[in-house]
Tab-separated table of C-alpha atoms in Angstrom:
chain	number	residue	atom	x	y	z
A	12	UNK	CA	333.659	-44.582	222.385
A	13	UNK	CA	330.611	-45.603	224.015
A	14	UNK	CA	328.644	-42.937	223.639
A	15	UNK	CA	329.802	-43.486	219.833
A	16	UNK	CA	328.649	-46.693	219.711
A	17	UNK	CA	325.043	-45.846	221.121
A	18	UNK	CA	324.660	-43.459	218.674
A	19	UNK	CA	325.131	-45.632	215.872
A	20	UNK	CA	322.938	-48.802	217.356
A	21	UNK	CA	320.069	-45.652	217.310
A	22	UNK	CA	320.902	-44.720	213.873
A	23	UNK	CA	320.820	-48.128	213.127
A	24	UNK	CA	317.208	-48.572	214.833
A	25	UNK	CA	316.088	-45.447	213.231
A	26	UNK	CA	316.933	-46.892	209.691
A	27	UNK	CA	315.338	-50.104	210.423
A	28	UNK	CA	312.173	-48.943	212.075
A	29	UNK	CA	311.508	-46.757	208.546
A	30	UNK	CA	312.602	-49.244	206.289
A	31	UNK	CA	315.741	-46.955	205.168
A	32	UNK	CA	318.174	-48.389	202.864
A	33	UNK	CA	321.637	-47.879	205.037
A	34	UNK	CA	322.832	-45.254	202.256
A	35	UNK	CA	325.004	-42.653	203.186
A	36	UNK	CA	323.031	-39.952	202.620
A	37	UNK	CA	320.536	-41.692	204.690
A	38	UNK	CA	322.714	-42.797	207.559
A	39	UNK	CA	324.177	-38.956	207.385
A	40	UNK	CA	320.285	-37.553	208.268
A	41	UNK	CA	319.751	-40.198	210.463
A	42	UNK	CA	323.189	-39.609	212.346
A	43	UNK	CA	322.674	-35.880	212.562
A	44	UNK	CA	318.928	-36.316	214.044
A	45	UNK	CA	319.982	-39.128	216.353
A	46	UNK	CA	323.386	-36.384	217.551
A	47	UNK	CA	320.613	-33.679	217.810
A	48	UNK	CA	323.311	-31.580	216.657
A	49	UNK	CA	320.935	-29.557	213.725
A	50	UNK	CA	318.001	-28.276	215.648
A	51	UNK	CA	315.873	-27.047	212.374
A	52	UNK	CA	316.446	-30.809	211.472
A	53	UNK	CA	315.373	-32.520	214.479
A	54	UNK	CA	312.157	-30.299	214.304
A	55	UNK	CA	311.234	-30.966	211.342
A	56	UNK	CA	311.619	-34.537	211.284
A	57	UNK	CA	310.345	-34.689	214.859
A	58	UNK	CA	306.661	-33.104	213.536
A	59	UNK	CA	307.153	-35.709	210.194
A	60	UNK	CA	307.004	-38.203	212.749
A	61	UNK	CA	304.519	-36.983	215.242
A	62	UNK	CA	302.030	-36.744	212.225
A	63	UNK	CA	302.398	-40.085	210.950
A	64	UNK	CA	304.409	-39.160	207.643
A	65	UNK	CA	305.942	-41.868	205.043
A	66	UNK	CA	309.644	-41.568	206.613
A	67	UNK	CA	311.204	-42.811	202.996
A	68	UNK	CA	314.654	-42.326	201.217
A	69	UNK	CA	313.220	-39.287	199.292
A	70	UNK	CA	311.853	-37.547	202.397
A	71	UNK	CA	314.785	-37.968	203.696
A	72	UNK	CA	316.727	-36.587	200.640
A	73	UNK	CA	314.445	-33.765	201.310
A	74	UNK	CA	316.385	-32.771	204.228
A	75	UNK	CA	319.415	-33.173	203.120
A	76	UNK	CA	318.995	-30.926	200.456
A	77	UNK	CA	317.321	-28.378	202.866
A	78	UNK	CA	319.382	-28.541	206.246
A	79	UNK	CA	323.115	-30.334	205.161
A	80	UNK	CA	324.277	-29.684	201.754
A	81	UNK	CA	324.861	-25.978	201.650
A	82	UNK	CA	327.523	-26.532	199.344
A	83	UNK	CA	326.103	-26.048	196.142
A	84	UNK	CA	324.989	-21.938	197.505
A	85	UNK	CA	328.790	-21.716	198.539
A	86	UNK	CA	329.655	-22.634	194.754
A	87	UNK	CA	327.221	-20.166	193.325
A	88	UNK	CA	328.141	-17.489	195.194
A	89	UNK	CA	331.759	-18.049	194.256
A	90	UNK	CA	331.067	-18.295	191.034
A	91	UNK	CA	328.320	-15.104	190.891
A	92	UNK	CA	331.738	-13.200	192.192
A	93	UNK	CA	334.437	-14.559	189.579
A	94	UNK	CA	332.111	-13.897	186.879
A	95	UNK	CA	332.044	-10.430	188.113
A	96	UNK	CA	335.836	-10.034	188.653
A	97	UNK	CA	335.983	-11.429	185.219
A	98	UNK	CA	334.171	-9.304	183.302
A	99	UNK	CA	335.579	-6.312	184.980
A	100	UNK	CA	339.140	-7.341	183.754
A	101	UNK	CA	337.937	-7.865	180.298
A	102	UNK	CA	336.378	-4.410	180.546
A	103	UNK	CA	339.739	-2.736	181.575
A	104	UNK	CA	341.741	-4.778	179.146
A	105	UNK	CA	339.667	-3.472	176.308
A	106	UNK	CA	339.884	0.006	177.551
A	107	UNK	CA	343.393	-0.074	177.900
A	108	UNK	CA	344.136	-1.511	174.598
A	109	UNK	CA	342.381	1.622	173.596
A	110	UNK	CA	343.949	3.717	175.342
A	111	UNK	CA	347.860	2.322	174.780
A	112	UNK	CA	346.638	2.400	170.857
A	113	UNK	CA	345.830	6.111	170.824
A	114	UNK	CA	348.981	6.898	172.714
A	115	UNK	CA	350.537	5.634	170.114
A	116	UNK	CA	349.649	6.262	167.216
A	117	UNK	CA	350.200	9.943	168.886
A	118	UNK	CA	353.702	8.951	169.333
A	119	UNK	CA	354.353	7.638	166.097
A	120	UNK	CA	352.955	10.893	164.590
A	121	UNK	CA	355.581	13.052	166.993
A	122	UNK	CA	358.073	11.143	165.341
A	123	UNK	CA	357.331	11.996	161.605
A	124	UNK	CA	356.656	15.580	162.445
A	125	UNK	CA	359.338	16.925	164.741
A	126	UNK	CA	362.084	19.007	162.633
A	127	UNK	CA	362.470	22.050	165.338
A	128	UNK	CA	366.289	22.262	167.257
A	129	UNK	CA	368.214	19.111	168.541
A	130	UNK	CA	365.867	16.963	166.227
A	131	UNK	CA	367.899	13.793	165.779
A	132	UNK	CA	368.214	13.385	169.770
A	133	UNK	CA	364.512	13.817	170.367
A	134	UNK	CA	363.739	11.664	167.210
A	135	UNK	CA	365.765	8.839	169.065
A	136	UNK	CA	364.250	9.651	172.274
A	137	UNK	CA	360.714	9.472	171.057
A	138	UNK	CA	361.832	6.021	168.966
A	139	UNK	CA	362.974	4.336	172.193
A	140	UNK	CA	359.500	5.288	173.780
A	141	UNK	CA	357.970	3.839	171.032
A	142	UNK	CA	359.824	0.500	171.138
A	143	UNK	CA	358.763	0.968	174.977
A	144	UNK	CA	355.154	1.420	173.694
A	145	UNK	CA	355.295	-1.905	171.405
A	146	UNK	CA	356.406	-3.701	174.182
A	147	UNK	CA	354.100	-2.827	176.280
A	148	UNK	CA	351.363	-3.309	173.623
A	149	UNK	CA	352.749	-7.001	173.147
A	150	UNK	CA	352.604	-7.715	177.066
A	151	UNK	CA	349.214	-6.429	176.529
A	152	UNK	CA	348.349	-8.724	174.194
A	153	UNK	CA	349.513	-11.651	176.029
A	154	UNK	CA	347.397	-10.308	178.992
A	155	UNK	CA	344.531	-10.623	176.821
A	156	UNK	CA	345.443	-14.050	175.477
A	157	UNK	CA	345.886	-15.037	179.417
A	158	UNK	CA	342.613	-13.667	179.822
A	159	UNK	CA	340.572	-15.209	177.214
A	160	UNK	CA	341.986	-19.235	178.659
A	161	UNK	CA	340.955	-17.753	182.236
A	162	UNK	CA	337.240	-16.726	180.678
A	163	UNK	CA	337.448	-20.487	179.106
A	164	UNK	CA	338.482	-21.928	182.391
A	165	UNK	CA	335.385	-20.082	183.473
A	166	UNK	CA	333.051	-21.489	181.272
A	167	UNK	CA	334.072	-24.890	181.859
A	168	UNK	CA	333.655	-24.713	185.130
A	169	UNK	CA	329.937	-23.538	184.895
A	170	UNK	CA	328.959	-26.185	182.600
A	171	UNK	CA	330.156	-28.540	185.109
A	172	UNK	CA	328.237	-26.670	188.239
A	173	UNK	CA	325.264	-26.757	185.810
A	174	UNK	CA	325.893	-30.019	185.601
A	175	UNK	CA	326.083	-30.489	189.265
A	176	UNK	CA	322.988	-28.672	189.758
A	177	UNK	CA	320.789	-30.774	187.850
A	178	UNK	CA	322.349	-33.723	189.439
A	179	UNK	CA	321.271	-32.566	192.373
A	180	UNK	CA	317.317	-31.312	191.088
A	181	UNK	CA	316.651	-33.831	188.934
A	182	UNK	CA	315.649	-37.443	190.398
A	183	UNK	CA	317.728	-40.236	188.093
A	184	UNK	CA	314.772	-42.718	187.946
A	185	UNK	CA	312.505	-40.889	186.848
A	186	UNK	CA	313.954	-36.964	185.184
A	187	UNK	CA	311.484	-35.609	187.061
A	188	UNK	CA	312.357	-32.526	189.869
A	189	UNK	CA	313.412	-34.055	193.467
A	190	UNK	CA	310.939	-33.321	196.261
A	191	UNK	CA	313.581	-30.390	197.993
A	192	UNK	CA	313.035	-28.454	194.589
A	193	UNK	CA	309.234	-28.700	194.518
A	194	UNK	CA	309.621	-27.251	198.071
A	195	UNK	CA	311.882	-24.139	197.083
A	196	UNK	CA	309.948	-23.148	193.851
A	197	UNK	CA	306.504	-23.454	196.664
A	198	UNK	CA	308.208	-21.069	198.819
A	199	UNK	CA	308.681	-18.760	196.033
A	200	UNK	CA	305.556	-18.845	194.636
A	201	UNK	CA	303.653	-18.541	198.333
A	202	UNK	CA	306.164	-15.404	198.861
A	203	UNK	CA	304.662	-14.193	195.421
A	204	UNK	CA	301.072	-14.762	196.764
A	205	UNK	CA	300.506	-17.196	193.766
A	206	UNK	CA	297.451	-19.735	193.914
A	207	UNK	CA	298.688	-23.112	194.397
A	208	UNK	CA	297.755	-26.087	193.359
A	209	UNK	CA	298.868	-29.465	193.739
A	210	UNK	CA	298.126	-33.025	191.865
A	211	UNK	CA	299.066	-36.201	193.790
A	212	UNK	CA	299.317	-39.387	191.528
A	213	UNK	CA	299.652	-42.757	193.479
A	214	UNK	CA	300.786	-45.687	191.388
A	215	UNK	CA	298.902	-48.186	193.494
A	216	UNK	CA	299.562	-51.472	192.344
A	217	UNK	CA	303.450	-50.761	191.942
A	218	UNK	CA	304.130	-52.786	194.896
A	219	UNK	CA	302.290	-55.527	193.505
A	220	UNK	CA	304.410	-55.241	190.480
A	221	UNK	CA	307.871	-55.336	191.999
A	222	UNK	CA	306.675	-58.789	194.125
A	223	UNK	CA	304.971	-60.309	191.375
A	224	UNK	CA	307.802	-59.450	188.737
A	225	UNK	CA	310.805	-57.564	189.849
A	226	UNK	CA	312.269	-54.696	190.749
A	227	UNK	CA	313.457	-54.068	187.272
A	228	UNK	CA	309.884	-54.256	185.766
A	229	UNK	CA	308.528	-51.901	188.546
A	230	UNK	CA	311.276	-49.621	187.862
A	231	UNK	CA	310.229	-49.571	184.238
A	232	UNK	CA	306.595	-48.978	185.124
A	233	UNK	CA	307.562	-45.957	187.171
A	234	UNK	CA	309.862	-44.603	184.531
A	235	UNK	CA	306.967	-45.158	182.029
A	236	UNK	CA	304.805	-42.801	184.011
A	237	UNK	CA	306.700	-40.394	184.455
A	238	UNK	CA	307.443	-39.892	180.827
A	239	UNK	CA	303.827	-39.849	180.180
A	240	UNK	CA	303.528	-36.744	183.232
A	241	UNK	CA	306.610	-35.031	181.938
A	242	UNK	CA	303.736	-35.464	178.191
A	243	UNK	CA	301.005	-33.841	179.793
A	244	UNK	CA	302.084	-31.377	182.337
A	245	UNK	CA	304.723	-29.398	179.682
A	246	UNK	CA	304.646	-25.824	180.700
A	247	UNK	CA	301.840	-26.185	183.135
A	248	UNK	CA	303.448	-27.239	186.220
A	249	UNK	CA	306.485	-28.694	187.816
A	250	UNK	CA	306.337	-32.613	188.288
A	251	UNK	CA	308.359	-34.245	190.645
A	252	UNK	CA	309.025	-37.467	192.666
A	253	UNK	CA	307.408	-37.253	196.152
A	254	UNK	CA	307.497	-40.970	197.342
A	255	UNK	CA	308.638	-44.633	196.037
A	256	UNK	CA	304.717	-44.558	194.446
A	257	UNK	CA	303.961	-41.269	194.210
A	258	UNK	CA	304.309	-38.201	192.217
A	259	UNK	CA	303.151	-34.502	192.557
A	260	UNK	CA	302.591	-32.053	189.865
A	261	UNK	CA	302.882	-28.276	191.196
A	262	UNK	CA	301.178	-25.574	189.668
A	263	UNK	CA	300.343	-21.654	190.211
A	264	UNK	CA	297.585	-19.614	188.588
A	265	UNK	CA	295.211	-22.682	188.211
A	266	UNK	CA	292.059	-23.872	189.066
A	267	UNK	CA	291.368	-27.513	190.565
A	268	UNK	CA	288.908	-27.805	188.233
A	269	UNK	CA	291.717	-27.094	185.468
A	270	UNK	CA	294.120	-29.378	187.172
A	271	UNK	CA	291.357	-32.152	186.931
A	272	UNK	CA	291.854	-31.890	183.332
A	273	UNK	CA	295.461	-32.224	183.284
A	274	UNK	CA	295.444	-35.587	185.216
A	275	UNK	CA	292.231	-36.965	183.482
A	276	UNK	CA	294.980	-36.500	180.006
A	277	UNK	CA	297.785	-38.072	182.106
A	278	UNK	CA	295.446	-41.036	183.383
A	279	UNK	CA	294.292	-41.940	179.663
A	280	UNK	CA	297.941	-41.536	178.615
A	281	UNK	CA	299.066	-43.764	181.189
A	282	UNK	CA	296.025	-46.294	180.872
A	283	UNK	CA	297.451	-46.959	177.088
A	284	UNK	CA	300.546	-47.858	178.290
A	285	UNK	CA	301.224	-51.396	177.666
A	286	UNK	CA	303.465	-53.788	179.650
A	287	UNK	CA	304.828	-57.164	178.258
A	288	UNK	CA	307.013	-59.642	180.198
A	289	UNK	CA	310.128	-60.741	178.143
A	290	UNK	CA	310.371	-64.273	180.357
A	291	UNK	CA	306.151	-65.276	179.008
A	292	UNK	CA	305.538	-62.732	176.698
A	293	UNK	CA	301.922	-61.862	178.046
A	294	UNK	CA	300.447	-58.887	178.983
A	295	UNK	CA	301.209	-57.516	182.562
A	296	UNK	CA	298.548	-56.164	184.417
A	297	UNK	CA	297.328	-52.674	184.025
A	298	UNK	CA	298.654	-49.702	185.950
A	299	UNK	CA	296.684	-48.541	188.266
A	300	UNK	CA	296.390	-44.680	189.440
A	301	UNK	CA	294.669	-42.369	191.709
A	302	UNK	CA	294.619	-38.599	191.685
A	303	UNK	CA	294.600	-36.073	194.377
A	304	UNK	CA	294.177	-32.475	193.662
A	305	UNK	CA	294.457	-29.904	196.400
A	306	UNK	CA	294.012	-26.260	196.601
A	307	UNK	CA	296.448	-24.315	198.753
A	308	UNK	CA	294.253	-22.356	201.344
A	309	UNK	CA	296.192	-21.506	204.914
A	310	UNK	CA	299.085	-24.172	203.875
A	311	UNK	CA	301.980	-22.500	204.577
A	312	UNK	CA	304.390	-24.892	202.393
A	313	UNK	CA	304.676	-27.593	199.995
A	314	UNK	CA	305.033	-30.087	202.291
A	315	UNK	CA	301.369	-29.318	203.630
A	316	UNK	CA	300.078	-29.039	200.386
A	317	UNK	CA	301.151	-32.133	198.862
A	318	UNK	CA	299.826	-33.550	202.370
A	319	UNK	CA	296.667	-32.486	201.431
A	320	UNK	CA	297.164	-33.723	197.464
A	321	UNK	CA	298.329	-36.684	198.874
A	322	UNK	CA	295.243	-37.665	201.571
A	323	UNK	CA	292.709	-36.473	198.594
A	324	UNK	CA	294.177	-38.900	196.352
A	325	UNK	CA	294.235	-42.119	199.074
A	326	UNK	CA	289.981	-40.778	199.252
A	327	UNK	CA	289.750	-41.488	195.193
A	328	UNK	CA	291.388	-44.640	195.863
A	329	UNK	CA	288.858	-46.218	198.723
A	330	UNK	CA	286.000	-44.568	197.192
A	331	UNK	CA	287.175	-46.691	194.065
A	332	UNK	CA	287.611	-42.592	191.811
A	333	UNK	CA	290.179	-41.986	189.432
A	334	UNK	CA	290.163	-38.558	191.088
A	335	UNK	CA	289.156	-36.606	194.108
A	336	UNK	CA	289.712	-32.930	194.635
A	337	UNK	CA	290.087	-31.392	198.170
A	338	UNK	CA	289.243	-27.511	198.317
């Protein structure tokens, strides 16, 4: 009991100290890194830490993602293998209703031909094997009908795992990717030996608009933003939430110098938008951005890389740029 106690006065102190909302996904990191009890965890929060990293509710949803949910693999899997099992009995049932057909119709012409000795007593043999032959042909048929509501059952219940799946990509504020899945699809791409590159976009004056207008409005300002990245970026790159302020835009087989395009677009979209309070009906201040864009070199994930986005774009900010890139 004690030793339960101390653990959650640390968790507790954890939260606090990084300004964590007391969530349960939060408190769940937090409690497994205080219990030490998920080693890959502890390190990788441990070297977050030691380097000074923004400790927030989406980092942390990173590692969630990454080191304690495992069950959305598990439900794949499953799935991947009932498909399979499946398809296989829909393959057999098909052939069989082939092959039960053929048999007969062979049966049913044995009937109409036979007129050699002892006919009537093999014509009533051969008509209780095909009564035998409907019936199984009817069984057969309800097989298949029991099949087809198994294969709907089946579809149902991957709609809803797609369902859960984006649920767990997709960040609600914003439909843009969640951090974890910027991470994965950088894996892949680094395993591929893809260029990388990265665009950081700070929204620095969002604080400013929660405490000088609300949540809500800053929460509409973010949304705004995103919209106007999800615009821009299409089928160039993956956008996603990295921070409360901050987005990153990941892309392979581009040049900085093309990525400096694509966020000079998304900071003249953005600079258009216009913000109105309801309550005075003036003109809220404008948004302000700044853009980091990073080349991957020796990085050897995303977290590194949008690092590196991320310190480029804090150097466009105090050297008052819209945009500086780091090579």
């Amino acid at each position: 009991m004690v030793i339960a106690q101390e653990k959650m006065t640390k968790v507790c102190v954890f939260l606090e100290q990084h300004h964590l909302p007391p969530t349960p996904l939060n408190y769940q990191v937090a409690y497994t890194y205080i219990s030490k009890s998920h080693n890959e965890l502890n390190q990788t929060l441990d070297y977050a830490i030691r380097q000074g990293h923004n400790i927030d509710s989406i980092f942390i949803e990173q590692l969630y993602f990454e080191h304690l949910n495992r069950n959305h693999d598990m439900e794949a899997t499953m799935l991947k293998n009932v498909d399979g099992v499946v398809t296989s009995l829909a393959n057999s049932a098909q052939q069989s209703q082939r092959s039960i057909t053929n048999f007969a119709e062979q049966v049913s012409v044995c009937v109409n031909s036979l007129d050699e000795h002892n006919i009537a007593k093999t014509k009533h043999a051969l008509s209780q094997l095909a009564k035998h032959t409907d019936v199984i042909l009817q069984q057969h048929k309800k097989f298949k009908e029991t099949l087809q509501k198994t294969r709907l059952m089946h579809r149902e219940a991957r709609q809803q795992l797609t369902k859960l799946r984006k649920e767990q990509l997709i960040d609600v504020q914003t439909g843009l990717y969640k951090r974890h899945y910027l991470n994965q699809q950088a894996q892949l791409w680094i395993t591929q030996d893809k260029p990388l590159c990265a665009i950081s976009i700070q929204i620095n004056n969002l604080h400013e608009f929660s405490e000088d207008f609300g949540d809500l409005v800053s929460e509409v300002v973010l949304n705004r933003v995103a919209k106007k990245i999800q615009k821009y970026v299409f089928e160039s790159g993956l956008p996603g939430r990295t921070a409360k302020d901050e987005f990153v835009v990941l892309m392979s087989d581009i040049e900085p110098e093309t990525a400096n395009i694509i966020a000079e677009k998304i900071r003249v979209g953005v600079e258009k938008l216009k913000f109105v309070s309801s309550k005075s009906d003036k003109n809220l201040p404008k948004v302000d951005l700044s853009f980091g864009i990073a080349k991957r070199n020796d990085e050897e994930n995303f977290n590194a890389l949008a690092r590196k986005a991320t310190h480029a774009a804090h150097k466009a900010h105090s050297l008052q740029q819209s945009a500086f890139i780091a090579l």
